[in-house]
PDB file of C-alpha atoms in Angstrom:
ATOM      1  CA  MET A   1     -17.889  58.660 -20.721  1.00  0.00           C
ATOM      2  CA  VAL A   2     -16.066  55.475 -19.763  1.00  0.00           C
ATOM      3  CA  ILE A   3     -16.188  52.381 -21.909  1.00  0.00           C
ATOM      4  CA  GLY A   4     -14.827  49.046 -20.760  1.00  0.00           C
ATOM      5  CA  VAL A   5     -15.308  46.228 -18.344  1.00  0.00           C
ATOM      6  CA  PHE A   6     -14.603  46.704 -14.697  1.00  0.00           C
ATOM      7  CA  SER A   7     -14.200  43.851 -12.280  1.00  0.00           C
ATOM      8  CA  ASP A   8     -12.932  43.312  -8.819  1.00  0.00           C
ATOM      9  CA  PRO A   9      -9.395  42.001  -8.503  1.00  0.00           C
ATOM     10  CA  GLU A  10      -9.001  38.301  -7.736  1.00  0.00           C
ATOM     11  CA  PRO A  11      -9.772  37.401  -4.124  1.00  0.00           C
ATOM     12  CA  SER A  12      -6.763  37.087  -1.835  1.00  0.00           C
ATOM     13  CA  HIS A  13      -7.197  33.296  -1.572  1.00  0.00           C
ATOM     14  CA  TYR A  14      -6.942  32.882  -5.365  1.00  0.00           C
ATOM     15  CA  LYS A  15      -3.871  30.919  -6.384  1.00  0.00           C
ATOM     16  CA  ALA A  16      -2.693  31.591  -9.918  1.00  0.00           C
ATOM     17  CA  PRO A  17      -1.803  28.524 -11.982  1.00  0.00           C
ATOM     18  CA  PRO A  18       1.892  27.943 -12.666  1.00  0.00           C
ATOM     19  CA  PRO A  19       3.288  29.432 -15.888  1.00  0.00           C
ATOM     20  CA  TYR A  20       2.977  27.256 -18.980  1.00  0.00           C
ATOM     21  CA  GLY A  21       5.573  24.487 -18.913  1.00  0.00           C
ATOM     22  CA  ALA A  22       6.465  24.980 -15.249  1.00  0.00           C
ATOM     23  CA  GLN A  23       6.680  21.796 -13.196  1.00  0.00           C
ATOM     24  CA  PRO A  24       4.634  21.869  -9.981  1.00  0.00           C
ATOM     25  CA  LYS A  25       6.817  21.116  -7.023  1.00  0.00           C
ATOM     26  CA  TYR A  26       5.961  18.158  -4.826  1.00  0.00           C
ATOM     27  CA  VAL A  27       7.049  19.261  -1.388  1.00  0.00           C
ATOM     28  CA  GLU A  28       9.465  16.793   0.205  1.00  0.00           C
ATOM     29  CA  ILE A  29       8.590  17.766   3.774  1.00  0.00           C
ATOM     30  CA  PRO A  30       5.395  19.806   4.013  1.00  0.00           C
ATOM     31  CA  HIS A  31       5.175  22.806   6.301  1.00  0.00           C
ATOM     32  CA  CYS A  32       2.565  21.045   8.460  1.00  0.00           C
ATOM     33  CA  ALA A  33       5.168  18.399   9.411  1.00  0.00           C
ATOM     34  CA  LYS A  34       7.882  20.787  10.572  1.00  0.00           C
ATOM     35  CA  ASN A  35       6.890  20.812  14.273  1.00  0.00           C
ATOM     36  CA  THR A  36       5.712  17.246  14.806  1.00  0.00           C
ATOM     37  CA  THR A  37       7.150  13.765  15.108  1.00  0.00           C
ATOM     38  CA  LYS A  38       4.056  12.167  13.600  1.00  0.00           C
ATOM     39  CA  SER A  39       4.042  10.789  10.079  1.00  0.00           C
ATOM     40  CA  TRP A  40       0.790  12.566   9.184  1.00  0.00           C
ATOM     41  CA  CYS A  41      -0.794  16.032   9.281  1.00  0.00           C
ATOM     42  CA  LEU A  42      -4.374  16.664  10.385  1.00  0.00           C
ATOM     43  CA  GLU A  43      -4.169  20.396   9.652  1.00  0.00           C
ATOM     44  CA  ASP A  44      -2.443  21.886   6.645  1.00  0.00           C
ATOM     45  CA  SER A  45      -2.512  25.576   5.755  1.00  0.00           C
ATOM     46  CA  GLU A  46      -0.815  24.773   2.424  1.00  0.00           C
ATOM     47  CA  TYR A  47      -3.197  21.982   1.382  1.00  0.00           C
ATOM     48  CA  PRO A  48      -3.828  22.362  -2.388  1.00  0.00           C
ATOM     49  CA  GLN A  49      -7.630  22.325  -2.082  1.00  0.00           C
ATOM     50  CA  HIS A  50      -8.281  24.185  -5.348  1.00  0.00           C
ATOM     51  CA  GLU A  51      -5.828  22.087  -7.384  1.00  0.00           C
ATOM     52  CA  VAL A  52      -7.204  18.811  -6.003  1.00  0.00           C
ATOM     53  CA  GLN A  53     -10.783  19.892  -6.738  1.00  0.00           C
ATOM     54  CA  GLN A  54      -9.917  20.887 -10.310  1.00  0.00           C
ATOM     55  CA  ALA A  55      -8.175  17.556 -10.906  1.00  0.00           C
ATOM     56  CA  LEU A  56     -11.126  15.659  -9.384  1.00  0.00           C
ATOM     57  CA  ASP A  57     -13.511  17.521 -11.696  1.00  0.00           C
ATOM     58  CA  GLN A  58     -11.327  16.763 -14.720  1.00  0.00           C
ATOM     59  CA  HIS A  59     -10.881  13.043 -13.924  1.00  0.00           C
ATOM     60  CA  TYR A  60     -14.261  12.423 -12.282  1.00  0.00           C
ATOM     61  CA  GLN A  61     -15.140   9.017 -13.792  1.00  0.00           C
ATOM     62  CA  ALA A  62     -11.751   7.424 -13.153  1.00  0.00           C
ATOM     63  CA  VAL A  63     -11.499   8.791  -9.607  1.00  0.00           C
ATOM     64  CA  VAL A  64     -14.965   7.524  -8.682  1.00  0.00           C
ATOM     65  CA  ALA A  65     -13.851   4.041  -9.772  1.00  0.00           C
ATOM     66  CA  PHE A  66     -10.861   4.329  -7.394  1.00  0.00           C
ATOM     67  CA  TYR A  67     -12.943   5.807  -4.625  1.00  0.00           C
ATOM     68  CA  LYS A  68     -15.831   3.314  -4.756  1.00  0.00           C
ATOM     69  CA  ASP A  69     -14.208   1.169  -2.050  1.00  0.00           C
ATOM     70  CA  LYS A  70     -14.425   4.164   0.264  1.00  0.00           C
ATOM     71  CA  LEU A  71     -18.067   4.769  -0.648  1.00  0.00           C
ATOM     72  CA  ALA A  72     -19.082   1.202   0.238  1.00  0.00           C
ATOM     73  CA  ASN A  73     -21.234   0.706   3.323  1.00  0.00           C
ATOM     74  CA  THR A  74     -18.953  -0.515   6.111  1.00  0.00           C
ATOM     75  CA  GLU A  75     -21.503  -0.773   8.943  1.00  0.00           C
ATOM     76  CA  ASN A  76     -20.903  -4.493   9.367  1.00  0.00           C
ATOM     77  CA  SER A  77     -17.118  -4.182   9.446  1.00  0.00           C
ATOM     78  CA  VAL A  78     -16.969  -2.737  12.960  1.00  0.00           C
ATOM     79  CA  ASP A  79     -17.740  -4.549  16.187  1.00  0.00           C
ATOM     80  CA  GLU A  80     -19.977  -1.751  17.508  1.00  0.00           C
ATOM     81  CA  LEU A  81     -18.289  -1.927  20.896  1.00  0.00           C
ATOM     82  CA  ASP A  82     -19.343   1.200  22.708  1.00  0.00           C
ATOM     83  CA  LYS A  83     -18.292   0.512  26.304  1.00  0.00           C
ATOM     84  CA  LEU A  84     -14.754  -0.228  27.405  1.00  0.00           C
ATOM     85  CA  ASN A  85     -15.638  -0.626  31.099  1.00  0.00           C
ATOM     86  CA  ASP A  86     -15.269  -4.416  31.095  1.00  0.00           C
ATOM     87  CA  GLU A  87     -12.040  -4.489  29.135  1.00  0.00           C
ATOM     88  CA  VAL A  88      -8.536  -4.254  30.534  1.00  0.00           C
ATOM     89  CA  TYR A  89      -5.565  -3.190  28.454  1.00  0.00           C
ATOM     90  CA  LEU A  90      -2.050  -4.065  29.555  1.00  0.00           C
ATOM     91  CA  CYS A  91      -0.622  -0.886  28.065  1.00  0.00           C
ATOM     92  CA  PRO A  92      -2.643   2.350  28.119  1.00  0.00           C
ATOM     93  CA  SER A  93      -3.448   3.896  24.768  1.00  0.00           C
ATOM     94  CA  SER A  94      -5.523   6.586  23.082  1.00  0.00           C
ATOM     95  CA  THR A  95      -7.810   5.921  20.132  1.00  0.00           C
ATOM     96  CA  ASP A  96      -8.873   8.493  17.577  1.00  0.00           C
ATOM     97  CA  TYR A  97     -10.452   8.705  14.145  1.00  0.00           C
ATOM     98  CA  VAL A  98      -8.412  10.947  11.862  1.00  0.00           C
ATOM     99  CA  ARG A  99      -8.676  12.402   8.374  1.00  0.00           C
ATOM    100  CA  PRO A 100      -5.097  13.154   7.360  1.00  0.00           C
ATOM    101  CA  PHE A 101      -4.330  15.751   4.704  1.00  0.00           C
ATOM    102  CA  ARG A 102      -0.755  14.572   4.241  1.00  0.00           C
ATOM    103  CA  ALA A 103       1.135  11.494   5.375  1.00  0.00           C
ATOM    104  CA  ILE A 104       4.307   9.505   4.741  1.00  0.00           C
ATOM    105  CA  ASN A 105       3.659   6.489   2.511  1.00  0.00           C
ATOM    106  CA  VAL A 106       5.359   3.078   2.871  1.00  0.00           C
ATOM    107  CA  ASP A 107       8.139   4.303   0.557  1.00  0.00           C
ATOM    108  CA  GLY A 108       8.976   7.101   3.013  1.00  0.00           C
ATOM    109  CA  LYS A 109       7.600   9.941   0.860  1.00  0.00           C
ATOM    110  CA  TRP A 110       5.156  12.619   1.960  1.00  0.00           C
ATOM    111  CA  ARG A 111       1.955  12.486  -0.060  1.00  0.00           C
ATOM    112  CA  THR A 112      -1.113  14.702  -0.368  1.00  0.00           C
ATOM    113  CA  ILE A 113      -4.198  12.703   0.637  1.00  0.00           C
ATOM    114  CA  VAL A 114      -7.520  13.604  -0.966  1.00  0.00           C
ATOM    115  CA  ASN A 115      -9.580  14.664   2.048  1.00  0.00           C
ATOM    116  CA  GLY A 116     -12.357  17.186   2.612  1.00  0.00           C
ATOM    117  CA  VAL A 117     -12.624  18.091  -1.080  1.00  0.00           C
ATOM    118  CA  GLU A 118     -15.942  18.113  -2.954  1.00  0.00           C
ATOM    119  CA  SER A 119     -16.440  17.393  -6.638  1.00  0.00           C
ATOM    120  CA  TYR A 120     -19.753  16.884  -8.466  1.00  0.00           C
ATOM    121  CA  GLY A 121     -21.657  16.429  -5.217  1.00  0.00           C
ATOM    122  CA  ILE A 122     -19.273  13.865  -3.714  1.00  0.00           C
ATOM    123  CA  LYS A 123     -17.332  14.952  -0.649  1.00  0.00           C
ATOM    124  CA  TYR A 124     -14.149  12.916  -0.600  1.00  0.00           C
ATOM    125  CA  THR A 125     -13.278  11.985   2.965  1.00  0.00           C
ATOM    126  CA  GLN A 126     -10.928   9.252   4.102  1.00  0.00           C
ATOM    127  CA  THR A 127     -10.968   8.353   7.773  1.00  0.00           C
ATOM    128  CA  ALA A 128      -8.580   6.064   9.624  1.00  0.00           C
ATOM    129  CA  ARG A 129      -8.803   4.697  13.138  1.00  0.00           C
ATOM    130  CA  ILE A 130      -5.527   5.068  15.001  1.00  0.00           C
ATOM    131  CA  GLU A 131      -4.468   3.909  18.443  1.00  0.00           C
ATOM    132  CA  GLU A 132      -1.284   5.236  20.013  1.00  0.00           C
ATOM    133  CA  CYS A 133       0.497   4.089  23.166  1.00  0.00           C
ATOM    134  CA  ASP A 134       0.136   6.549  26.052  1.00  0.00           C
ATOM    135  CA  VAL A 135       3.371   5.253  27.592  1.00  0.00           C
ATOM    136  CA  VAL A 136       6.870   5.384  26.158  1.00  0.00           C
ATOM    137  CA  VAL A 137       7.290   2.431  23.816  1.00  0.00           C
ATOM    138  CA  GLY A 138       9.635  -0.107  25.403  1.00  0.00           C
ATOM    139  CA  THR A 139       8.644   0.575  29.017  1.00  0.00           C
ATOM    140  CA  THR A 140       7.349  -2.209  31.259  1.00  0.00           C
ATOM    141  CA  CYS A 141       3.668  -3.076  30.883  1.00  0.00           C
ATOM    142  CA  PRO A 142       2.040  -1.506  33.971  1.00  0.00           C
ATOM    143  CA  LEU A 143      -0.366  -4.380  34.740  1.00  0.00           C
ATOM    144  CA  VAL A 144       2.069  -7.285  34.289  1.00  0.00           C
ATOM    145  CA  PRO A 145       3.772  -8.650  37.451  1.00  0.00           C
ATOM    146  CA  SER A 146       7.458  -7.755  37.726  1.00  0.00           C
ATOM    147  CA  CYS A 147       8.487 -11.437  37.665  1.00  0.00           C
ATOM    148  CA  TYR A 148       7.836 -11.289  33.899  1.00  0.00           C
ATOM    149  CA  GLU A 149       9.847  -9.372  31.376  1.00  0.00           C
ATOM    150  CA  SER A 150       7.391  -7.191  29.524  1.00  0.00           C
ATOM    151  CA  LYS A 151       7.337  -4.122  27.352  1.00  0.00           C
ATOM    152  CA  CYS A 152       4.757  -1.985  25.610  1.00  0.00           C
ATOM    153  CA  ILE A 153       5.055  -1.897  21.834  1.00  0.00           C
ATOM    154  CA  GLN A 154       3.344   0.188  19.186  1.00  0.00           C
ATOM    155  CA  LYS A 155       1.719  -1.974  16.530  1.00  0.00           C
ATOM    156  CA  ASN A 156       0.927  -0.501  13.135  1.00  0.00           C
ATOM    157  CA  ILE A 157      -1.629  -1.169  10.448  1.00  0.00           C
ATOM    158  CA  PHE A 158      -1.591  -0.366   6.746  1.00  0.00           C
ATOM    159  CA  HIS A 159      -4.234   1.927   5.265  1.00  0.00           C
ATOM    160  CA  ARG A 160      -4.898   2.632   1.602  1.00  0.00           C
ATOM    161  CA  PHE A 161      -5.618   6.246   0.696  1.00  0.00           C
ATOM    162  CA  LEU A 162      -6.447   8.051  -2.519  1.00  0.00           C
ATOM    163  CA  VAL A 163      -3.594  10.519  -3.064  1.00  0.00           C
ATOM    164  CA  TYR A 164      -3.038  13.496  -5.354  1.00  0.00           C
ATOM    165  CA  ASN A 165       0.263  13.867  -7.227  1.00  0.00           C
ATOM    166  CA  PRO A 166       0.569  17.210  -9.057  1.00  0.00           C
ATOM    167  CA  GLN A 167       3.557  15.946 -11.051  1.00  0.00           C
ATOM    168  CA  ASP A 168       1.497  13.351 -12.916  1.00  0.00           C
ATOM    169  CA  TYR A 169      -0.248  15.288 -15.687  1.00  0.00           C
ATOM    170  CA  THR A 170      -1.886  12.221 -17.238  1.00  0.00           C
ATOM    171  CA  PHE A 171      -3.754  11.029 -14.137  1.00  0.00           C
ATOM    172  CA  PRO A 172      -2.719  12.737 -10.886  1.00  0.00           C
ATOM    173  CA  PHE A 173      -4.389  10.213  -8.558  1.00  0.00           C
ATOM    174  CA  ALA A 174      -3.294   6.884  -7.143  1.00  0.00           C
ATOM    175  CA  ILE A 175      -4.027   4.557  -4.257  1.00  0.00           C
ATOM    176  CA  GLU A 176      -1.009   4.280  -1.967  1.00  0.00           C
ATOM    177  CA  LYS A 177      -0.311   2.471   1.288  1.00  0.00           C
ATOM    178  CA  PHE A 178       0.415   4.219   4.573  1.00  0.00           C
ATOM    179  CA  LYS A 179       1.505   2.771   7.915  1.00  0.00           C
ATOM    180  CA  LEU A 180      -0.379   4.278  10.864  1.00  0.00           C
ATOM    181  CA  PRO A 181      -0.490   3.264  14.546  1.00  0.00           C
ATOM    182  CA  GLY A 182      -3.095   0.524  14.986  1.00  0.00           C
ATOM    183  CA  SER A 183      -2.801  -0.647  18.589  1.00  0.00           C
ATOM    184  CA  CYS A 184      -0.620  -0.646  21.679  1.00  0.00           C
ATOM    185  CA  GLY A 185       0.432  -4.132  22.693  1.00  0.00           C
ATOM    186  CA  CYS A 186       2.292  -5.803  25.526  1.00  0.00           C
ATOM    187  CA  VAL A 187       5.006  -8.359  24.828  1.00  0.00           C
ATOM    188  CA  VAL A 188       5.703 -10.742  27.707  1.00  0.00           C
ATOM    189  CA  GLY A 189       8.995 -12.616  27.864  1.00  0.00           C
ATOM    190  CA  ALA A 190      10.578 -15.181  30.183  1.00  0.00           C
ATOM    191  CA  PHE A 191       9.632 -15.916  33.794  1.00  0.00           C
ATOM    192  CA  HIS A 192      12.329 -15.085  36.395  1.00  0.00           C
ATOM    193  CA  LEU A 193      12.520 -16.129  40.044  1.00  0.00           C
TER     194      LEU A 193
END
């Protein structure tokens, strides 16, 4: 006769909490950024999904107050332009809508952005529209006559994201600013004969 409780071992994806008193380490340069020149990561195999969810559950009321801007209906804030056939851009660019998991804030530090995590029925997603130049920044604008000095420049825009900071035990969330590519512009200089 066997007496006792039997259970399966923890699943392989289970991440044990740090020992009591141990400081969680905020990674200076995350693994997802090692092979890119971009200041954000759209995929992150080391994203602390479980830790973020636990912290969201624990601080639900305060986080919802932070996040309410993101929950607002923004239908009227976009121009609903769906055809670009009639528009001409002086410098070619690519537009995308991204949900970064990590990014470099305006202070130059990598931060964990709350994205794709669900807590109490709310799925926290933060999307940003980015537009990147398809040409090397500083090259001549392709559609501007050569009698003008011109160059393509990358313009940036600031976004506010809800971030998770595991080192803040009191309230591990904050809203921080991030600079992401917003448009590709053409600067035209003096006229030469």
